[in-house]
Short mmCIF file of N, CA and C and ligand atoms in Angstrom, two decimals:
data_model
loop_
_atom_site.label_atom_id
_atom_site.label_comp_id
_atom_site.label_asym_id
_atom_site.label_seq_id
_atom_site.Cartn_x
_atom_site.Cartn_y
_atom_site.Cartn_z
N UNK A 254 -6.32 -15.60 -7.55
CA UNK A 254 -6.13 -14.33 -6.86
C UNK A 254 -6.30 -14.52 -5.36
N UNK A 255 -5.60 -14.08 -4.42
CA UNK A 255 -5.26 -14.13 -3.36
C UNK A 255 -5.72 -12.38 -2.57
N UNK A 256 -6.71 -12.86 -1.66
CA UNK A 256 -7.46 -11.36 -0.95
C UNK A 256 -6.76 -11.23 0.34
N UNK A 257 -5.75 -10.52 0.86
CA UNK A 257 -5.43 -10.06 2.44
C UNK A 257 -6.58 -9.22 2.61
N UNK A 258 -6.57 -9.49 4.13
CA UNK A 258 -6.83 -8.50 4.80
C UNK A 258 -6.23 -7.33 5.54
N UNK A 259 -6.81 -6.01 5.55
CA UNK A 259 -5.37 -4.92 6.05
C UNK A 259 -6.65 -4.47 7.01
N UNK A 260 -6.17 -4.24 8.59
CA UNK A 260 -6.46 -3.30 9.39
C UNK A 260 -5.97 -2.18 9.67
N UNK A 261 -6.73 -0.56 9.27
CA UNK A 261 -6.06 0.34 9.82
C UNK A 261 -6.39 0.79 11.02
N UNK A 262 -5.66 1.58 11.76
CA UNK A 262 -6.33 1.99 13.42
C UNK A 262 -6.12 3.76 13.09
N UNK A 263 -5.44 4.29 12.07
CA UNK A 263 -5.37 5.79 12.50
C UNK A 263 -6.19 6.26 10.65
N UNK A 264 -6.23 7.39 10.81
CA UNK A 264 -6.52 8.26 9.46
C UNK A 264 -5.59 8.16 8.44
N UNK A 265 -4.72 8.40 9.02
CA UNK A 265 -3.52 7.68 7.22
C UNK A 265 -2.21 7.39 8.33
N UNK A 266 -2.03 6.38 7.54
CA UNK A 266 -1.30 4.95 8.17
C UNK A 266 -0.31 4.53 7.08
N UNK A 267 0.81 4.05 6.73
CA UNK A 267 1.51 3.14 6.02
C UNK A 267 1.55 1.89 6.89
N UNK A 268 0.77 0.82 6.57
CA UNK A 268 0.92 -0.50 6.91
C UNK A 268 2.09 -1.57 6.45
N UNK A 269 3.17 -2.09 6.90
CA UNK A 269 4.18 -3.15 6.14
C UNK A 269 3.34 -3.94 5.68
N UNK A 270 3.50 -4.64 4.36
CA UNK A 270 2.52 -5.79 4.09
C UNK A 270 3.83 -6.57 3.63
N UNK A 271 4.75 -6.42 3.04
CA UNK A 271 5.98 -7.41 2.82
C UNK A 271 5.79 -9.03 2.96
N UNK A 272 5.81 -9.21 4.68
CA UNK A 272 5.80 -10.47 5.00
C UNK A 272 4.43 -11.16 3.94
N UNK A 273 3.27 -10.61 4.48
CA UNK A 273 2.43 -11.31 3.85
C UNK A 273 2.08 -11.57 2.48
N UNK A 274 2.60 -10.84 1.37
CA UNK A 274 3.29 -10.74 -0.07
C UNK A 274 3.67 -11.72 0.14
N UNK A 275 4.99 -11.76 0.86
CA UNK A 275 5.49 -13.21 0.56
C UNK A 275 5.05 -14.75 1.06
N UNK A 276 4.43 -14.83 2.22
CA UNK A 276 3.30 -15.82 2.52
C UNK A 276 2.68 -16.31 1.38
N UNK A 277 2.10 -15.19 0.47
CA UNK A 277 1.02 -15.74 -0.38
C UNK A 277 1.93 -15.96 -1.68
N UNK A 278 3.27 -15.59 -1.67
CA UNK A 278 4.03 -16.22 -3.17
C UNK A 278 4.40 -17.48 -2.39
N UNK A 279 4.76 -17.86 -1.45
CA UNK A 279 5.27 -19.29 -1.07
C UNK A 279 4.45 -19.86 -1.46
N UNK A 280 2.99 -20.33 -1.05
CA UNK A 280 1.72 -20.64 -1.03
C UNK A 280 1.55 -20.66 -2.26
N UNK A 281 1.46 -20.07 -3.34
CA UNK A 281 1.07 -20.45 -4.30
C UNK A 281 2.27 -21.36 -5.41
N UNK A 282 3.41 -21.63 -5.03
CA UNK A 282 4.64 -22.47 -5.66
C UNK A 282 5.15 -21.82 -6.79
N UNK A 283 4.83 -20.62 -6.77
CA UNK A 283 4.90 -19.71 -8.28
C UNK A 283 6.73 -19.73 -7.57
N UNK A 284 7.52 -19.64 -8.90
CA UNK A 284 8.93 -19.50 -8.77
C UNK A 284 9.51 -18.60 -9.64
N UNK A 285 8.65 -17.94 -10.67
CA UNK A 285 9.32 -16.57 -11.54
C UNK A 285 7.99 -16.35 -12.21
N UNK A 286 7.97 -15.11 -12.54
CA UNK A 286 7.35 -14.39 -12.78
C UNK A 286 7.11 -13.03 -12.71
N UNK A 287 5.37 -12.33 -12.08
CA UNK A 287 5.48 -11.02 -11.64
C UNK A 287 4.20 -11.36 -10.48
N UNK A 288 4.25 -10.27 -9.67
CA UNK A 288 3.21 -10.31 -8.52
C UNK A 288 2.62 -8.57 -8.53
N UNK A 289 1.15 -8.79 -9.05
CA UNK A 289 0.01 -7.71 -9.00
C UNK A 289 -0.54 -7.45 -8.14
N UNK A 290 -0.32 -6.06 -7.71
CA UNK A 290 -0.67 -6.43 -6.35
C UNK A 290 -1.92 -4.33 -6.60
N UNK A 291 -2.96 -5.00 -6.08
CA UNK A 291 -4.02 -4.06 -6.40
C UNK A 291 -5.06 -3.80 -5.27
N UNK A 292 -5.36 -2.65 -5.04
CA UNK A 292 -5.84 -1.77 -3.78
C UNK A 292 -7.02 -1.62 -4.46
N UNK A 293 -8.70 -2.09 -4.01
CA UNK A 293 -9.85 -1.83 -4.76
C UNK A 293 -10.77 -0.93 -3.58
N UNK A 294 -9.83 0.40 -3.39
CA UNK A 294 -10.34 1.18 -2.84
C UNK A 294 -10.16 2.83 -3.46
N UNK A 295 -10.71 3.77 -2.97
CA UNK A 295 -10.36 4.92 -3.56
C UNK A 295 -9.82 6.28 -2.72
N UNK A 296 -9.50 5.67 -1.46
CA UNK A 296 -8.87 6.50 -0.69
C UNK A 296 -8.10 5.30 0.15
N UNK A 297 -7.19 4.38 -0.46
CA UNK A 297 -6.14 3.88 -0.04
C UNK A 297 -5.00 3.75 -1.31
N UNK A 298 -4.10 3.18 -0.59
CA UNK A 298 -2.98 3.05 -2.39
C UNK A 298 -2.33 1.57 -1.60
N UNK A 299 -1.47 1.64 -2.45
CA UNK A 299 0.12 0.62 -2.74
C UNK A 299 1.06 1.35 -2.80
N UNK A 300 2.36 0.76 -1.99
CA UNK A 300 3.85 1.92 -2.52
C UNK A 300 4.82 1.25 -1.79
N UNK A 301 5.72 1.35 -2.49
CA UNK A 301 7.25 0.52 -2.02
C UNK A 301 8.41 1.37 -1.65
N UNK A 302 8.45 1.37 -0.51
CA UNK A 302 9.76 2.24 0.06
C UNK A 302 10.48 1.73 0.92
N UNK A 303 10.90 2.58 1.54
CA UNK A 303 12.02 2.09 2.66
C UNK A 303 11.54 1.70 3.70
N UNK A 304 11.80 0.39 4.18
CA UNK A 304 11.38 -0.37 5.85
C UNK A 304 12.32 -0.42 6.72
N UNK A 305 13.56 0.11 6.34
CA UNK A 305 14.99 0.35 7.69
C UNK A 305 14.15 1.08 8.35
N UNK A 306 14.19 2.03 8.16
CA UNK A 306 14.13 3.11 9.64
C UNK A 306 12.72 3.54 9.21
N UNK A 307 11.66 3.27 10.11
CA UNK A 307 10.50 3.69 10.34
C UNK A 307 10.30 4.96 9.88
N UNK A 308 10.94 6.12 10.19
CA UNK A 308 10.92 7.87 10.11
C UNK A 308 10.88 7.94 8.89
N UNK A 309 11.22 7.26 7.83
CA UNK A 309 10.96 7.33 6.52
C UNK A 309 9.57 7.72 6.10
N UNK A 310 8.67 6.27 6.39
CA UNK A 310 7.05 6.38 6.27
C UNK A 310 6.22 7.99 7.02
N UNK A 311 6.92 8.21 8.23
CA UNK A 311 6.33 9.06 9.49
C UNK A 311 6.84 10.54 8.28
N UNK A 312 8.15 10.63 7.49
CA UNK A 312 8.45 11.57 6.93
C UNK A 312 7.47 11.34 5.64
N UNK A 313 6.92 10.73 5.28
CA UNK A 313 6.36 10.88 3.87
C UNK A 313 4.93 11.36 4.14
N UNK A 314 4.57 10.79 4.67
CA UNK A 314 3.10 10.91 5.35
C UNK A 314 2.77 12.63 6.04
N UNK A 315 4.20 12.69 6.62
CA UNK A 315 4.04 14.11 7.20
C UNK A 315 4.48 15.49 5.62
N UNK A 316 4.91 14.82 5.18
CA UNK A 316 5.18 16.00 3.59
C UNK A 316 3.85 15.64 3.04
N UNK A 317 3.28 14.35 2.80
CA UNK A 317 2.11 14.43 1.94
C UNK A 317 0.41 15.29 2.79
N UNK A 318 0.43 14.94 3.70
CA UNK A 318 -0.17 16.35 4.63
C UNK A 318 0.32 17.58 3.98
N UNK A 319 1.47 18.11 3.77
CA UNK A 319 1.53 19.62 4.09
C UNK A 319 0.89 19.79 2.04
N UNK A 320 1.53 19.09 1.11
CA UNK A 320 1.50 18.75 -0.23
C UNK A 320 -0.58 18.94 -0.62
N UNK A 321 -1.19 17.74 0.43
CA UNK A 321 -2.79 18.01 0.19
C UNK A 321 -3.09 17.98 1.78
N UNK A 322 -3.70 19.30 1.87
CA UNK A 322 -4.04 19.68 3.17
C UNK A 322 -5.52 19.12 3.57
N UNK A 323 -5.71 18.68 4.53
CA UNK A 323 -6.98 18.07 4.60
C UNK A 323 -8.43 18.62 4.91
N UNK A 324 -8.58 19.82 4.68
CA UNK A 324 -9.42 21.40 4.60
C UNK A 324 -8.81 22.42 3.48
N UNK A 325 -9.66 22.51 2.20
CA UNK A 325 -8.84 23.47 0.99
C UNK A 325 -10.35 23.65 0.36
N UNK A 326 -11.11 24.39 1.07
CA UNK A 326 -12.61 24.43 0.06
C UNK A 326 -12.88 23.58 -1.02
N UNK A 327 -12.67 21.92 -0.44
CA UNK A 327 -12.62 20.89 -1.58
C UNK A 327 -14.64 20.65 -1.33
N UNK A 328 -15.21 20.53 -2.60
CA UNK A 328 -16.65 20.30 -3.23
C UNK A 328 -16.82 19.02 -2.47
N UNK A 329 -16.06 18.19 -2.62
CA UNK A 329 -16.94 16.39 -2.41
C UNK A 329 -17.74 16.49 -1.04
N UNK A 330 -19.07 16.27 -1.45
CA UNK A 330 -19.60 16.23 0.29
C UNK A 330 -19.18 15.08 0.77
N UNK A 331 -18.38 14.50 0.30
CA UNK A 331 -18.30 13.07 1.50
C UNK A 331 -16.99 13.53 3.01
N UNK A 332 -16.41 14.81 2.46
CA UNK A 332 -15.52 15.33 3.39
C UNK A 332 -13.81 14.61 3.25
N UNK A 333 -13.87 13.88 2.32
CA UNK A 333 -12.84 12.70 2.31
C UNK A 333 -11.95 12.99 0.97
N UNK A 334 -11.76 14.78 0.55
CA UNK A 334 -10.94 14.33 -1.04
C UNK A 334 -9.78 14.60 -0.70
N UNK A 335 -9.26 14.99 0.45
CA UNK A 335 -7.76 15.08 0.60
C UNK A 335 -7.17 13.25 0.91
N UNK A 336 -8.17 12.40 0.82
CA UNK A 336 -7.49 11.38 1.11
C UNK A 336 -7.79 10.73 -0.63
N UNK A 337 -8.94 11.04 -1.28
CA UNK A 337 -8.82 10.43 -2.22
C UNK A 337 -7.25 11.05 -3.73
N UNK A 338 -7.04 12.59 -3.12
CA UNK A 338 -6.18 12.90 -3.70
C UNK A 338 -4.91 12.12 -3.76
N UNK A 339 -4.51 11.36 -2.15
CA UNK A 339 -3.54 10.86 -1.36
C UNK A 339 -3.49 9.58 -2.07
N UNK A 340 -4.47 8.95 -2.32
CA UNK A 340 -4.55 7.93 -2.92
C UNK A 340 -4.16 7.34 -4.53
N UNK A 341 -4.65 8.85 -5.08
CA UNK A 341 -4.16 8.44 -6.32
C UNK A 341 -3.06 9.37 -6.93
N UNK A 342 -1.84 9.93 -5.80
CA UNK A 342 -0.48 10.41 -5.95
C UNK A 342 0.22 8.74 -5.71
N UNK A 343 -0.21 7.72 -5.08
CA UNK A 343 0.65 6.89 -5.10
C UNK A 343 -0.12 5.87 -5.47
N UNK A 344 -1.18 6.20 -6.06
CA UNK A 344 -2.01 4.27 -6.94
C UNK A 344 -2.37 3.60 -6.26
N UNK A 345 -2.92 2.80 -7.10
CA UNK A 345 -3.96 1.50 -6.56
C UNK A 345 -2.92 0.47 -7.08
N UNK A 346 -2.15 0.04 -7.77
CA UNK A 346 -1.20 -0.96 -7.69
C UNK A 346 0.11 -1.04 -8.30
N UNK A 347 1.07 -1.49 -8.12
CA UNK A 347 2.37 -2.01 -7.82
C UNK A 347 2.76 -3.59 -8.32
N UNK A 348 3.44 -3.73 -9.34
CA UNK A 348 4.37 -4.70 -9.84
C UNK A 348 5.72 -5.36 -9.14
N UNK A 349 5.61 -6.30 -8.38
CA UNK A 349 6.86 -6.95 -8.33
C UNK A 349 7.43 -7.80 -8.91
N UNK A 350 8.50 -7.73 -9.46
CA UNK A 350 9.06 -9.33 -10.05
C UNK A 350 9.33 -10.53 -9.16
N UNK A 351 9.49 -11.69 -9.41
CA UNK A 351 9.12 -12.65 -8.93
C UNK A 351 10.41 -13.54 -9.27
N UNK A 352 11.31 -13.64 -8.19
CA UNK A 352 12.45 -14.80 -9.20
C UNK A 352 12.95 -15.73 -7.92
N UNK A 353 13.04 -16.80 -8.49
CA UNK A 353 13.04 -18.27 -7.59
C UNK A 353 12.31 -18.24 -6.49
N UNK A 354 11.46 -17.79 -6.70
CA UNK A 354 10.71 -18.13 -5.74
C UNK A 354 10.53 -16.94 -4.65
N UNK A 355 11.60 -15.91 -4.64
CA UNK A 355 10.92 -14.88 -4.30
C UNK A 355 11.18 -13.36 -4.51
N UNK A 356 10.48 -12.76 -3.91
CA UNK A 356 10.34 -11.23 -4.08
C UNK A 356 11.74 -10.27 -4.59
N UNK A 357 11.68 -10.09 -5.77
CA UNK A 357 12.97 -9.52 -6.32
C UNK A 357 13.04 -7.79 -5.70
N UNK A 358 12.69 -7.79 -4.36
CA UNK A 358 12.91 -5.89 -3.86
C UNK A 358 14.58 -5.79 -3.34
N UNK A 359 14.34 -4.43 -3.18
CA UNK A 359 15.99 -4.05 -3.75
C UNK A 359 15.84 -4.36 -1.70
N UNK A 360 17.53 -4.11 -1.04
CA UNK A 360 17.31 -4.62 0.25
C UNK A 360 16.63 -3.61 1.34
N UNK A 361 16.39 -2.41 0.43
CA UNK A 361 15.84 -2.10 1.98
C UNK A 361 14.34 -1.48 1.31
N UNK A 362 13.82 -2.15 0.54
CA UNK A 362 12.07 -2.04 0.47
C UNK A 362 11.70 -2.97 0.80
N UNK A 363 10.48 -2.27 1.19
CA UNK A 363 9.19 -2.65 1.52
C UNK A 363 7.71 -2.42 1.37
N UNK A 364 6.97 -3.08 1.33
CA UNK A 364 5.67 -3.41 0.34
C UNK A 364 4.45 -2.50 1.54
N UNK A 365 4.17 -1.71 1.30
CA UNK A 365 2.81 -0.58 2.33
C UNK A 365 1.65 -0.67 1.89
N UNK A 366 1.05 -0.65 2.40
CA UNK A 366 -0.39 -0.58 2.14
C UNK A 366 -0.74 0.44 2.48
N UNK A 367 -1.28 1.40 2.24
CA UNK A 367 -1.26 3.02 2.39
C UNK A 367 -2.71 3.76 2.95
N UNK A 368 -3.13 3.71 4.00
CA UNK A 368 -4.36 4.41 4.34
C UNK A 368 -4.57 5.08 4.36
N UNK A 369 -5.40 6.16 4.20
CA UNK A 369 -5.70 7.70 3.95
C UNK A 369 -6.53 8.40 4.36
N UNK A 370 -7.70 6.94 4.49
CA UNK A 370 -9.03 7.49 5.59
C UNK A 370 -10.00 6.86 6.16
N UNK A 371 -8.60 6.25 7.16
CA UNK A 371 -9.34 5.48 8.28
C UNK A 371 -9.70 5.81 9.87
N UNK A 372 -9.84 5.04 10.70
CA UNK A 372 -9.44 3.44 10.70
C UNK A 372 -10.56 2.59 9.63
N UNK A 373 -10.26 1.76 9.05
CA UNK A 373 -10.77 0.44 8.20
C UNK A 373 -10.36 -0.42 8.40
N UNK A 374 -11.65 -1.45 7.76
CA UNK A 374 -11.41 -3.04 7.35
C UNK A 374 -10.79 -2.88 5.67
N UNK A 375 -9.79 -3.15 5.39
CA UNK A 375 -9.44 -3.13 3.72
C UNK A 375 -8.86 -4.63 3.32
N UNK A 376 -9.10 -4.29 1.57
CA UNK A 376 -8.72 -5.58 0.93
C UNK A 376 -7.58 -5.18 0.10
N UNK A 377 -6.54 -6.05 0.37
CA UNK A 377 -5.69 -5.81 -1.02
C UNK A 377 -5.37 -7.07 -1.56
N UNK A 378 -5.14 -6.62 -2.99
CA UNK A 378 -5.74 -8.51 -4.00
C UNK A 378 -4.38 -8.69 -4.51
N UNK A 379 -3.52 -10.13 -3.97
CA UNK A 379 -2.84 -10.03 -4.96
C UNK A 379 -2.88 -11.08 -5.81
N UNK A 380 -2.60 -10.67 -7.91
CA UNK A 380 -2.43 -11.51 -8.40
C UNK A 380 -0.68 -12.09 -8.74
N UNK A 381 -1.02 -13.25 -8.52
CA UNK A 381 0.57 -14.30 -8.56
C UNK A 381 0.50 -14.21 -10.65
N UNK A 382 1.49 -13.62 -11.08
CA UNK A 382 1.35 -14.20 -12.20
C UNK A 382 2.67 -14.95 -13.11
N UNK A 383 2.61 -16.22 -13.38
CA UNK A 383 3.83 -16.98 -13.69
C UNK A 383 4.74 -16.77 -14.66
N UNK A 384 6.04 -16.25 -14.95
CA UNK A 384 6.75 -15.93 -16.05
C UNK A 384 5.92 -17.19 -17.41
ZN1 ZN B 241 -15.18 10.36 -0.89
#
């Protein structure tokens, strides 16, 4: 198992992680299979969308705000359930297939790392696993 590191700088963020997905399938010589890829947090996720045009992420992020508002007479004293809601509308992990060696995404995804309530230091784990 293979641990990145993700820096966020704002309160909810979509981070590209793509490149480094694939760093760590080169690196490990895996050539088919699947790649597990798992968020061991509870107010971050995983999610695969579109990396053409930036406004995509800036549009999702801005609907998932209006969807869980971040003040709704929510109980948790930690002040933080509109992000843990955020978190588990899009999961803690994501399946890619794995063929010759690399990342079977359609051409215009891309692999996010999803913040919800930062800025943070985060981990996301991925497992390489071999057909
Ligand atoms: Zn909390």
């Amino acid at each position: 198992m293979i641990r990145l590191n993700v820096t966020s700088r704002r309160v909810s963020e979509m981070i590209e992680i793509t490149s480094e997905v694939r760093n760590a399938v080169r690196q490990s010589g895996v050539r088919d299979g699947m790649v597990q890829l798992f968020v061991p947090h509870t107010t971050a996720a995983v999610t695969i969308n579109e990396n053409a045009d930036p406004d995509v992420v800036h549009d999702m992020l801005k609907a998932l705000g209006k969807v869980v508002p971040s003040e709704d007479d929510y109980l948790h004293v930690e002040g933080n359930s509109a992000a843990h809601l955020k978190s588990s509308f899009f999961g803690a992990s994501e399946l890619v297939p794995l063929e010759e060696g690399e990342l079977a995404l359609g051409t215009w995804q891309g692999i996010y790392f999803c913040e919800f309530d930062g800025p943070r230091n985060r981990r996301l784990l991925v497992n390489i696993l071999p057909a």
